[in-house]
CSV table of C-alpha atoms in Angstrom, one decimal:
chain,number,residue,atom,x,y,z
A,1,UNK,CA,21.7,14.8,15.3
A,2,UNK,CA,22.3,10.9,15.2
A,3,UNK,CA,19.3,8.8,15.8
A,4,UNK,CA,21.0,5.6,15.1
A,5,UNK,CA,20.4,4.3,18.8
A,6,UNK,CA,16.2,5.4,18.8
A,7,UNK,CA,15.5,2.6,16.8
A,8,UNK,CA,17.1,-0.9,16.7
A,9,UNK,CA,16.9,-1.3,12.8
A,10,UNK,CA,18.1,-4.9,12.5
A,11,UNK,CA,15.1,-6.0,14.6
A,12,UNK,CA,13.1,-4.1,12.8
A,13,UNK,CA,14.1,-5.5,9.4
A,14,UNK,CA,14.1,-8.9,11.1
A,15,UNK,CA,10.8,-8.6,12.3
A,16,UNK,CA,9.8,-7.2,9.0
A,17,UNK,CA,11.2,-10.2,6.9
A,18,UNK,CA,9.6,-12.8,8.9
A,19,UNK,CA,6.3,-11.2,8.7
A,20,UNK,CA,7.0,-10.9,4.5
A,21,UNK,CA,8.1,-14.7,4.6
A,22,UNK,CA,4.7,-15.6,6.5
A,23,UNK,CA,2.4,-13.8,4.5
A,24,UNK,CA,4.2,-14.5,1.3
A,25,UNK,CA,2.5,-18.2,0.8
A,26,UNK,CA,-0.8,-16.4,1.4
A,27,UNK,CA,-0.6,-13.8,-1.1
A,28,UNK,CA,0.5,-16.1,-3.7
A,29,UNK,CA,-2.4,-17.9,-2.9
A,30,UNK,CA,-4.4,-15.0,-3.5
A,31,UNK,CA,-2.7,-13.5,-6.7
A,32,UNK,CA,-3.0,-17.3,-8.2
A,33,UNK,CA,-6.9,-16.8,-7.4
A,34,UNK,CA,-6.7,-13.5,-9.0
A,35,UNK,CA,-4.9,-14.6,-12.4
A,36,UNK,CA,-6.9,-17.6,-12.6
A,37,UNK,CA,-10.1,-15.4,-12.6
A,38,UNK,CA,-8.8,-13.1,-15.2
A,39,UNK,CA,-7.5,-15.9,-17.3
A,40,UNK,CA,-10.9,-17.4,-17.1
A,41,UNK,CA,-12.8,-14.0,-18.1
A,42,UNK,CA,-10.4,-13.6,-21.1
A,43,UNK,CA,-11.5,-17.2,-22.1
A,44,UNK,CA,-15.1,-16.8,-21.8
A,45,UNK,CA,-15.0,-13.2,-23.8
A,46,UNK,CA,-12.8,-15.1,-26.3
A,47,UNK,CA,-15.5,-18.0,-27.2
A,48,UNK,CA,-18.2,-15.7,-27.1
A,49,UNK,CA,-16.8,-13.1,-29.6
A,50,UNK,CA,-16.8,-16.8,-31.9
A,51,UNK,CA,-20.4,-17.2,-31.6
């Protein structure tokens, strides 16, 4: 059975790359916020251990 002709696959991946490259700069955005914060609690644990 050959299903090649359902689906148009290269507007599909089209689509789905431009949505990736839009939504890219935002999740950066949030995985900086993310490693920032963990960066920060390692820091904080790090000069209360020295106390």
């Amino acid at each position: 059975m050959n299903l090649s002709g359902v689906w148009d696959w290269n507007f599909f991946w089209d689509t789905f790359g431009f949505m990736l490259k839009t939504v890219a700069s935002f999740l950066m955005i949030i995985v900086a916020i993310i490693a920032v914060g963990m960066l920060l609690n390692v820091v904080i644990k790090a000069v209360r251990d020295t106390k």
